[in-house]
């Protein structure tokens, strides 16, 4: 049938011999919003899929796929799925048609020529072998983390619990936990092993037995962050807005006009260093147990319990309950400080707003920036100083980020996209500067709008 010129909410008949043809206007109606909350379509490589029922069973989480309802999801699909051929077999039952021949490859809000060049770059990256993992690199990373973890216990075992060994043990324990965090991040992105199942199993083991967390919860939250970074109500990393912080000028102005105030946001740059890590420690402990219980992830719950039993048996006989509690919670707070500053230096200073349905490249570059490369920065941040490359290619092993950087910079220069790279201290300072700016924006709107 010919392209339909007027949008319609009537579902196509799947039994027709010729494929149904749709316009972008028609697809946009089925966004799962408003009157069509249970009606969700998306586009992958010009094929139109009805995910209205499937999104609830989506292995990567129902929310991450729903964020693309009514939109083109081609590049997100390629970025998240290592074995596209296998996944496409499961898409066949969801196929309801395709884009009409006169429709562009993407919506008007997206840069078509930029997407074409990026997709060519993605093919080149695969041919260069940059999506292939170096197992020796990850083995050495894992070994050094295990040694740090053991060092924390050995210090207490040999030197006792006086102030100096206590401090060094806390630092070693916190460092090991942070580095476990970067390593589980690699596993969660399926970038350590070529086989997805291997990554998933090791992810569950590292997250549960070595960190006391849940891989399922992490995937549920982190996949959304990568799908729609810095998009309010779609990126869970922004959930601290407006409970604790007012983030981004557009959202801060909106918050001020609505006369909403949970905290004195105009002072948020002063309390960020204490409140952010202080809030994430109990939140992580509570939400992970709640998640595995409500989702019935019993194996992950078992791994978490084994973790707490293990560290209790290791440390309680050596230092007693009170000292152990101090050791554990101080280390967790330091871990949270490290985590918060590293993960937010690439995002809080960037543009934060509602989803504008930008193309994959523009969306990632608007929400991320890099930090200069050095051996220390690479180790300290788990290579998240290459945040731009990581967001463009989420399944790429981190040891290859520096290799793809010149190609990404060339792509950005060709299309006039700002590729930001800073020193580590500048990136930290920019968090506070931007928090002050958004706080002042909120106050101005709150008082005078």
Short mmCIF file of C-alpha atoms in Angstrom, two decimals:
data_model
loop_
_atom_site.label_atom_id
_atom_site.label_comp_id
_atom_site.label_asym_id
_atom_site.label_seq_id
_atom_site.Cartn_x
_atom_site.Cartn_y
_atom_site.Cartn_z
CA UNK A 1 0.00 0.00 0.00
CA UNK A 2 1.20 3.59 -0.55
CA UNK A 3 2.55 5.73 2.32
CA UNK A 4 -0.18 7.13 4.48
CA UNK A 5 -0.18 10.89 4.60
CA UNK A 6 -2.25 11.24 7.77
CA UNK A 7 -1.27 9.75 11.16
CA UNK A 8 -3.44 6.96 12.44
CA UNK A 9 -3.63 4.93 15.64
CA UNK A 10 -5.18 1.92 13.94
CA UNK A 11 -2.93 -1.14 14.27
CA UNK A 12 -1.95 -2.79 10.99
CA UNK A 13 -3.02 -6.24 9.97
CA UNK A 14 -0.03 -8.52 10.31
CA UNK A 15 -1.42 -11.07 7.90
CA UNK A 16 -1.07 -8.87 4.79
CA UNK A 17 1.30 -10.21 2.13
CA UNK A 18 2.84 -6.81 1.39
CA UNK A 19 4.54 -5.01 4.31
CA UNK A 20 2.62 -2.20 5.97
CA UNK A 21 4.19 1.19 5.31
CA UNK A 22 4.37 3.93 7.91
CA UNK A 23 5.46 7.53 8.29
CA UNK A 24 7.48 8.91 11.19
CA UNK A 25 4.39 10.85 12.27
CA UNK A 26 2.43 7.63 12.65
CA UNK A 27 5.22 5.94 14.60
CA UNK A 28 5.57 8.91 16.95
CA UNK A 29 1.95 8.46 18.05
CA UNK A 30 2.78 5.05 19.52
CA UNK A 31 5.17 6.35 22.16
CA UNK A 32 3.56 4.83 25.23
CA UNK A 33 2.67 8.32 26.42
CA UNK A 34 -0.67 10.01 26.99
CA UNK A 35 -3.64 8.05 25.69
CA UNK A 36 -1.42 5.31 24.21
CA UNK A 37 0.40 4.18 27.37
CA UNK A 38 0.19 0.50 26.41
CA UNK A 39 0.83 1.17 22.72
CA UNK A 40 4.54 1.18 21.88
CA UNK A 41 6.25 0.99 18.50
CA UNK A 42 9.87 1.57 17.55
CA UNK A 43 12.03 1.45 14.43
CA UNK A 44 15.22 -0.55 13.82
CA UNK A 45 16.89 -0.33 10.42
CA UNK A 46 13.67 1.02 8.87
CA UNK A 47 11.65 -1.93 10.19
CA UNK A 48 8.72 -1.11 12.47
CA UNK A 49 8.17 -3.27 15.55
CA UNK A 50 5.26 -3.37 17.99
CA UNK A 51 6.75 -3.84 21.48
CA UNK A 52 3.51 -3.14 23.36
CA UNK A 53 3.62 -6.57 25.03
CA UNK A 54 7.26 -7.52 24.53
CA UNK A 55 8.71 -4.60 26.53
CA UNK A 56 7.59 -6.29 29.76
CA UNK A 57 9.71 -9.34 28.86
CA UNK A 58 12.70 -7.48 27.42
CA UNK A 59 15.89 -9.08 28.89
CA UNK A 60 17.60 -5.71 29.20
CA UNK A 61 14.71 -4.25 31.21
CA UNK A 62 11.28 -2.91 30.32
CA UNK A 63 12.17 0.73 30.83
CA UNK A 64 15.21 0.96 28.59
CA UNK A 65 13.34 -0.31 25.53
CA UNK A 66 10.27 1.79 26.36
CA UNK A 67 12.42 4.93 26.29
CA UNK A 68 12.60 4.50 22.51
CA UNK A 69 8.89 3.98 21.96
CA UNK A 70 7.75 6.14 19.05
CA UNK A 71 11.37 6.69 17.97
CA UNK A 72 14.16 5.22 15.87
CA UNK A 73 16.20 2.81 18.00
CA UNK A 74 18.64 1.58 15.33
CA UNK A 75 21.86 2.86 16.87
CA UNK A 76 20.88 2.00 20.43
CA UNK A 77 20.04 -1.51 19.25
CA UNK A 78 23.46 -1.90 17.64
CA UNK A 79 25.22 -0.40 20.65
CA UNK A 80 23.64 -2.71 23.24
CA UNK A 81 23.53 -6.02 21.36
CA UNK A 82 26.79 -7.77 20.49
CA UNK A 83 25.12 -10.55 18.51
CA UNK A 84 22.61 -8.66 16.37
CA UNK A 85 21.91 -11.63 14.11
CA UNK A 86 20.77 -13.73 17.07
CA UNK A 87 18.61 -10.98 18.56
CA UNK A 88 16.96 -10.19 15.22
CA UNK A 89 15.50 -13.70 15.14
CA UNK A 90 13.39 -12.78 18.15
CA UNK A 91 12.30 -9.51 16.52
CA UNK A 92 10.51 -11.25 13.65
CA UNK A 93 7.40 -11.92 15.74
CA UNK A 94 7.20 -8.21 16.60
CA UNK A 95 7.55 -6.94 13.03
CA UNK A 96 4.47 -5.08 11.77
CA UNK A 97 5.83 -3.18 8.78
CA UNK A 98 8.48 -0.77 7.64
CA UNK A 99 9.07 2.87 6.83
CA UNK A 100 7.56 4.11 3.60
CA UNK A 101 10.14 4.60 0.81
CA UNK A 102 9.74 8.38 0.89
CA UNK A 103 10.62 8.53 4.60
CA UNK A 104 14.18 9.48 5.69
CA UNK A 105 16.23 7.02 7.74
CA UNK A 106 15.56 8.98 10.91
CA UNK A 107 13.26 11.59 12.40
CA UNK A 108 13.61 15.31 11.54
CA UNK A 109 15.12 15.99 14.99
CA UNK A 110 18.16 13.88 14.08
CA UNK A 111 21.21 14.56 11.90
CA UNK A 112 20.91 12.09 9.03
CA UNK A 113 24.38 12.66 7.54
CA UNK A 114 26.00 12.38 10.97
CA UNK A 115 24.25 9.07 11.59
CA UNK A 116 25.36 7.72 8.23
CA UNK A 117 28.99 8.59 8.97
CA UNK A 118 28.75 7.13 12.47
CA UNK A 119 27.32 3.87 11.18
CA UNK A 120 30.19 3.67 8.70
CA UNK A 121 32.59 4.33 11.58
CA UNK A 122 30.97 1.56 13.61
CA UNK A 123 31.61 -0.90 10.77
CA UNK A 124 35.23 0.29 10.59
CA UNK A 125 35.69 -0.11 14.34
CA UNK A 126 34.52 -3.71 14.15
CA UNK A 127 36.84 -4.45 11.24
CA UNK A 128 39.77 -2.99 13.21
CA UNK A 129 39.05 -5.50 15.99
CA UNK A 130 38.38 -2.79 18.57
CA UNK A 131 35.35 -4.63 19.90
CA UNK A 132 37.53 -7.63 20.78
CA UNK A 133 38.70 -8.05 24.36
CA UNK A 134 42.27 -8.56 25.56
CA UNK A 135 41.82 -11.23 28.24
CA UNK A 136 45.31 -10.68 29.67
CA UNK A 137 44.47 -7.04 30.39
CA UNK A 138 41.35 -7.94 32.34
CA UNK A 139 43.07 -10.84 34.12
CA UNK A 140 45.77 -8.49 35.40
CA UNK A 141 43.19 -5.90 36.41
CA UNK A 142 41.25 -8.53 38.36
CA UNK A 143 44.43 -9.88 39.99
CA UNK A 144 45.50 -6.47 41.26
CA UNK A 145 42.04 -5.90 42.77
CA UNK A 146 42.13 -9.25 44.58
CA UNK A 147 45.55 -8.32 46.01
CA UNK A 148 44.19 -4.98 47.25
CA UNK A 149 41.25 -6.75 48.87
CA UNK A 150 43.56 -9.23 50.59
CA UNK A 151 45.92 -6.44 51.66
CA UNK A 152 43.11 -4.76 53.59
CA UNK A 153 42.67 -7.93 55.69
CA UNK A 154 46.39 -8.74 55.99
CA UNK A 155 47.14 -5.28 57.40
CA UNK A 156 44.69 -5.83 60.26
CA UNK A 157 45.81 -9.44 60.77
CA UNK A 158 49.51 -8.58 61.16
CA UNK A 159 49.47 -5.05 62.58
CA UNK A 160 46.30 -4.94 64.65
CA UNK A 161 43.66 -2.23 64.87
CA UNK A 162 45.63 0.80 66.03
CA UNK A 163 45.04 4.00 64.08
CA UNK A 164 47.71 3.62 61.41
CA UNK A 165 46.93 0.04 60.27
CA UNK A 166 43.20 0.80 60.61
CA UNK A 167 43.49 3.75 58.21
CA UNK A 168 45.61 1.85 55.68
CA UNK A 169 43.24 -1.11 55.80
CA UNK A 170 40.22 1.13 55.22
CA UNK A 171 41.95 2.77 52.26
CA UNK A 172 42.90 -0.60 50.76
CA UNK A 173 39.38 -1.96 51.26
CA UNK A 174 37.74 1.13 49.72
CA UNK A 175 40.16 1.09 46.78
CA UNK A 176 39.45 -2.59 46.13
CA UNK A 177 35.72 -1.97 46.21
CA UNK A 178 35.98 0.90 43.74
CA UNK A 179 38.12 -1.16 41.40
CA UNK A 180 35.69 -4.08 41.70
CA UNK A 181 33.08 -1.52 40.66
CA UNK A 182 34.96 -0.63 37.49
CA UNK A 183 35.51 -4.31 36.74
CA UNK A 184 31.85 -5.24 37.18
CA UNK A 185 31.08 -2.27 34.94
CA UNK A 186 33.14 -3.96 32.21
CA UNK A 187 31.28 -7.22 32.74
CA UNK A 188 27.91 -5.48 32.76
CA UNK A 189 28.72 -4.02 29.36
CA UNK A 190 29.67 -7.51 28.11
CA UNK A 191 33.12 -6.24 27.15
CA UNK A 192 35.33 -8.76 28.99
CA UNK A 193 34.29 -11.96 27.19
CA UNK A 194 32.96 -12.41 23.67
CA UNK A 195 30.18 -14.65 24.96
CA UNK A 196 27.37 -12.65 26.56
CA UNK A 197 26.43 -15.44 28.98
CA UNK A 198 29.97 -15.57 30.37
CA UNK A 199 29.88 -11.85 31.01
CA UNK A 200 26.49 -12.14 32.74
CA UNK A 201 27.58 -14.95 35.05
CA UNK A 202 30.88 -13.35 36.04
CA UNK A 203 29.05 -10.05 36.49
CA UNK A 204 26.69 -11.68 38.96
CA UNK A 205 29.60 -13.28 40.84
CA UNK A 206 31.72 -10.12 41.07
CA UNK A 207 28.79 -7.89 41.95
CA UNK A 208 27.37 -10.34 44.50
CA UNK A 209 30.25 -12.20 46.12
CA UNK A 210 32.85 -9.41 45.94
CA UNK A 211 30.74 -6.27 46.31
CA UNK A 212 27.52 -7.31 48.01
CA UNK A 213 25.37 -5.94 45.21
CA UNK A 214 23.07 -7.18 42.48
CA UNK A 215 23.94 -7.34 38.79
CA UNK A 216 20.28 -7.27 37.73
CA UNK A 217 19.62 -3.97 39.47
CA UNK A 218 22.78 -2.48 38.00
CA UNK A 219 21.80 -3.54 34.47
CA UNK A 220 18.28 -2.24 34.98
CA UNK A 221 19.55 1.21 35.98
CA UNK A 222 22.71 1.56 33.93
CA UNK A 223 21.23 0.51 30.60
CA UNK A 224 18.74 3.35 30.92
CA UNK A 225 21.54 5.79 31.63
CA UNK A 226 23.35 4.81 28.44
CA UNK A 227 20.19 4.81 26.37
CA UNK A 228 19.14 8.34 27.32
CA UNK A 229 22.01 10.09 29.19
CA UNK A 230 21.08 13.30 31.01
CA UNK A 231 17.44 12.97 29.90
CA UNK A 232 15.23 13.67 32.90
CA UNK A 233 12.73 10.90 33.72
CA UNK A 234 14.64 8.50 31.46
CA UNK A 235 18.16 8.56 32.93
CA UNK A 236 18.00 7.20 36.52
CA UNK A 237 21.28 8.95 37.32
CA UNK A 238 19.18 12.13 37.48
CA UNK A 239 16.84 10.73 40.13
CA UNK A 240 18.52 12.96 42.72
CA UNK A 241 16.73 15.85 40.99
CA UNK A 242 14.84 17.46 42.69
CA UNK A 243 15.05 15.49 45.96
CA UNK A 244 18.63 16.51 46.76
CA UNK A 245 19.83 18.68 43.89
CA UNK A 246 18.54 20.92 41.13
CA UNK A 247 20.31 19.81 37.94
CA UNK A 248 20.72 21.66 34.65
CA UNK A 249 19.52 25.16 33.86
CA UNK A 250 16.29 24.19 32.01
CA UNK A 251 15.15 21.85 34.80
CA UNK A 252 16.24 24.29 37.51
CA UNK A 253 14.29 27.11 35.94
CA UNK A 254 11.23 24.88 35.65
CA UNK A 255 11.60 23.84 39.29
CA UNK A 256 11.88 27.45 40.42
CA UNK A 257 8.81 28.54 38.49
CA UNK A 258 6.85 25.72 40.11
CA UNK A 259 8.00 27.05 43.53
CA UNK A 260 9.40 23.65 44.52
CA UNK A 261 12.11 23.42 47.15
CA UNK A 262 13.30 20.24 48.88
CA UNK A 263 16.64 21.75 49.92
CA UNK A 264 18.30 25.16 49.51
CA UNK A 265 19.56 24.39 45.99
CA UNK A 266 21.43 27.69 45.78
CA UNK A 267 23.86 26.12 48.29
CA UNK A 268 24.03 22.69 46.65
CA UNK A 269 27.60 23.23 45.45
CA UNK A 270 28.57 23.46 49.13
CA UNK A 271 26.81 20.34 50.38
CA UNK A 272 27.33 18.10 47.31
CA UNK A 273 30.59 16.60 48.61
CA UNK A 274 28.91 15.27 51.77
CA UNK A 275 25.26 14.78 50.84
CA UNK A 276 25.76 12.91 47.55
CA UNK A 277 28.01 10.11 48.88
CA UNK A 278 26.21 10.16 52.23
CA UNK A 279 22.91 9.47 50.49
CA UNK A 280 24.16 6.82 48.09
CA UNK A 281 25.58 4.53 50.81
CA UNK A 282 22.30 3.69 52.60
CA UNK A 283 20.37 3.93 49.33
CA UNK A 284 22.55 1.27 47.70
CA UNK A 285 22.29 -1.04 50.70
CA UNK A 286 18.50 -0.78 50.90
CA UNK A 287 17.52 -0.66 47.22
CA UNK A 288 19.59 -3.69 46.23
CA UNK A 289 17.95 -5.92 48.83
CA UNK A 290 14.53 -4.55 47.94
CA UNK A 291 15.18 -5.16 44.24
CA UNK A 292 16.29 -8.78 44.53
CA UNK A 293 13.45 -9.57 46.92
CA UNK A 294 10.67 -8.02 44.84
CA UNK A 295 12.07 -9.40 41.56
CA UNK A 296 12.70 -12.81 43.18
CA UNK A 297 16.37 -12.91 42.21
CA UNK A 298 17.13 -15.56 44.80
CA UNK A 299 20.57 -16.58 43.49
CA UNK A 300 21.73 -12.97 43.57
CA UNK A 301 20.33 -12.59 47.08
CA UNK A 302 22.30 -15.68 48.11
CA UNK A 303 25.50 -14.19 46.67
CA UNK A 304 24.88 -10.93 48.53
CA UNK A 305 24.35 -12.74 51.83
CA UNK A 306 27.51 -14.80 51.27
CA UNK A 307 29.42 -11.54 50.79
CA UNK A 308 28.28 -10.14 54.14
CA UNK A 309 28.95 -13.42 55.91
CA UNK A 310 32.42 -13.59 54.32
CA UNK A 311 33.60 -10.14 55.35
CA UNK A 312 32.10 -10.60 58.83
CA UNK A 313 34.04 -13.84 59.32
CA UNK A 314 37.20 -12.19 58.01
CA UNK A 315 37.13 -9.02 60.12
CA UNK A 316 34.97 -9.55 63.22
CA UNK A 317 37.38 -11.97 64.97
CA UNK A 318 40.22 -9.49 64.42
CA UNK A 319 38.63 -6.20 65.45
CA UNK A 320 35.32 -6.73 67.23
CA UNK A 321 31.90 -5.48 66.23
CA UNK A 322 32.24 -1.72 66.83
CA UNK A 323 35.61 -1.39 65.10
CA UNK A 324 34.39 -3.55 62.24
CA UNK A 325 31.33 -1.32 61.77
CA UNK A 326 33.55 1.76 61.72
CA UNK A 327 35.95 0.09 59.26
CA UNK A 328 33.14 -1.03 56.94
CA UNK A 329 31.08 2.17 56.83
CA UNK A 330 34.04 4.55 56.55
CA UNK A 331 35.32 2.48 53.64
CA UNK A 332 31.87 2.49 52.03
CA UNK A 333 31.66 6.28 52.40
CA UNK A 334 35.10 6.74 50.80
CA UNK A 335 34.06 4.38 48.02
CA UNK A 336 30.91 6.45 47.45
CA UNK A 337 32.93 9.69 47.33
CA UNK A 338 35.28 8.20 44.75
CA UNK A 339 32.38 6.82 42.72
CA UNK A 340 30.29 10.01 42.80
CA UNK A 341 33.06 12.37 41.73
CA UNK A 342 34.30 10.13 38.90
CA UNK A 343 30.88 9.29 37.46
CA UNK A 344 29.45 12.80 37.74
CA UNK A 345 32.41 14.75 36.37
CA UNK A 346 31.45 13.63 32.86
CA UNK A 347 27.72 14.37 33.12
CA UNK A 348 26.65 17.07 35.60
CA UNK A 349 28.61 19.81 33.75
CA UNK A 350 26.91 18.83 30.47
CA UNK A 351 23.43 19.61 29.10
CA UNK A 352 20.58 18.20 31.21
CA UNK A 353 16.98 18.37 30.01
CA UNK A 354 14.01 16.27 28.94
CA UNK A 355 14.48 13.85 26.03
CA UNK A 356 14.71 15.80 22.77
CA UNK A 357 14.99 12.65 20.64
CA UNK A 358 18.41 13.56 19.29
CA UNK A 359 20.42 11.17 17.16
CA UNK A 360 22.71 8.71 18.96
CA UNK A 361 25.93 10.70 18.44
CA UNK A 362 24.51 14.14 19.25
CA UNK A 363 22.74 12.81 22.35
CA UNK A 364 25.89 11.16 23.73
CA UNK A 365 28.18 14.12 22.99
CA UNK A 366 25.73 16.60 24.51
CA UNK A 367 25.67 14.59 27.74
CA UNK A 368 29.30 13.48 28.12
CA UNK A 369 32.83 14.82 28.15
CA UNK A 370 36.29 13.31 28.52
CA UNK A 371 39.17 13.69 30.95
CA UNK A 372 42.77 13.70 29.79
CA UNK A 373 44.51 10.35 29.46
CA UNK A 374 47.29 9.30 31.81
CA UNK A 375 48.10 6.01 33.50
CA UNK A 376 46.74 7.38 36.77
CA UNK A 377 43.55 8.79 35.24
CA UNK A 378 42.92 5.53 33.40
CA UNK A 379 43.30 3.50 36.60
CA UNK A 380 41.57 5.96 38.94
CA UNK A 381 38.48 6.26 36.73
CA UNK A 382 38.37 2.72 35.35
CA UNK A 383 38.95 4.33 31.92
CA UNK A 384 35.77 6.39 32.33
CA UNK A 385 37.94 9.36 31.49
CA UNK A 386 37.08 8.17 27.94
CA UNK A 387 33.40 8.71 28.61
CA UNK A 388 32.58 9.86 25.07
CA UNK A 389 34.00 6.73 23.45
CA UNK A 390 32.41 4.56 26.12
CA UNK A 391 28.97 6.04 25.49
CA UNK A 392 29.24 5.78 21.72
CA UNK A 393 30.47 2.17 21.90
CA UNK A 394 29.17 0.72 25.21
CA UNK A 395 30.37 -2.85 24.56
CA UNK A 396 33.90 -1.83 23.51
CA UNK A 397 36.61 -3.11 25.91
CA UNK A 398 38.03 -0.15 27.78
CA UNK A 399 41.63 -0.81 26.76
CA UNK A 400 40.65 0.14 23.19
CA UNK A 401 39.10 3.53 23.90
CA UNK A 402 42.30 5.43 23.18
CA UNK A 403 42.57 3.72 19.79
CA UNK A 404 39.15 4.90 18.61
CA UNK A 405 39.52 8.43 20.02
CA UNK A 406 41.14 9.96 16.88
CA UNK A 407 38.34 8.56 14.72
CA UNK A 408 35.67 9.98 17.02
CA UNK A 409 37.39 13.37 17.11
CA UNK A 410 37.52 13.40 13.31
CA UNK A 411 33.81 12.59 13.10
CA UNK A 412 32.97 15.38 15.55
CA UNK A 413 35.15 17.91 13.70
CA UNK A 414 33.53 17.05 10.37
CA UNK A 415 30.02 17.68 11.72
CA UNK A 416 30.82 20.60 14.00
CA UNK A 417 30.16 18.75 17.27
CA UNK A 418 31.98 19.93 20.39
CA UNK A 419 34.32 17.21 21.70
CA UNK A 420 35.19 18.23 25.26
CA UNK A 421 38.28 16.99 27.07
CA UNK A 422 39.53 18.40 30.40
CA UNK A 423 42.08 17.80 33.11
CA UNK A 424 40.90 15.70 36.05
CA UNK A 425 40.91 18.62 38.51
CA UNK A 426 39.08 20.86 36.05
CA UNK A 427 36.42 18.17 35.60
CA UNK A 428 35.96 17.96 39.38
CA UNK A 429 35.76 21.74 39.71
CA UNK A 430 33.20 21.93 36.90
CA UNK A 431 30.80 19.77 38.93
CA UNK A 432 30.68 22.45 41.62
CA UNK A 433 30.59 25.33 39.15
CA UNK A 434 27.62 23.85 37.32
CA UNK A 435 25.82 23.02 40.54
CA UNK A 436 26.22 26.65 41.60
CA UNK A 437 24.94 27.89 38.22
CA UNK A 438 21.88 25.64 38.26
CA UNK A 439 21.26 26.52 41.91
CA UNK A 440 21.38 30.25 41.10
CA UNK A 441 19.05 29.66 38.13
CA UNK A 442 16.58 27.89 40.44
CA UNK A 443 16.74 30.70 43.02
CA UNK A 444 16.16 33.42 40.43
CA UNK A 445 13.11 31.62 39.06
CA UNK A 446 11.88 30.72 42.55
CA UNK A 447 11.98 34.33 43.74
CA UNK A 448 11.05 36.30 40.64
CA UNK A 449 9.29 34.09 38.08
#
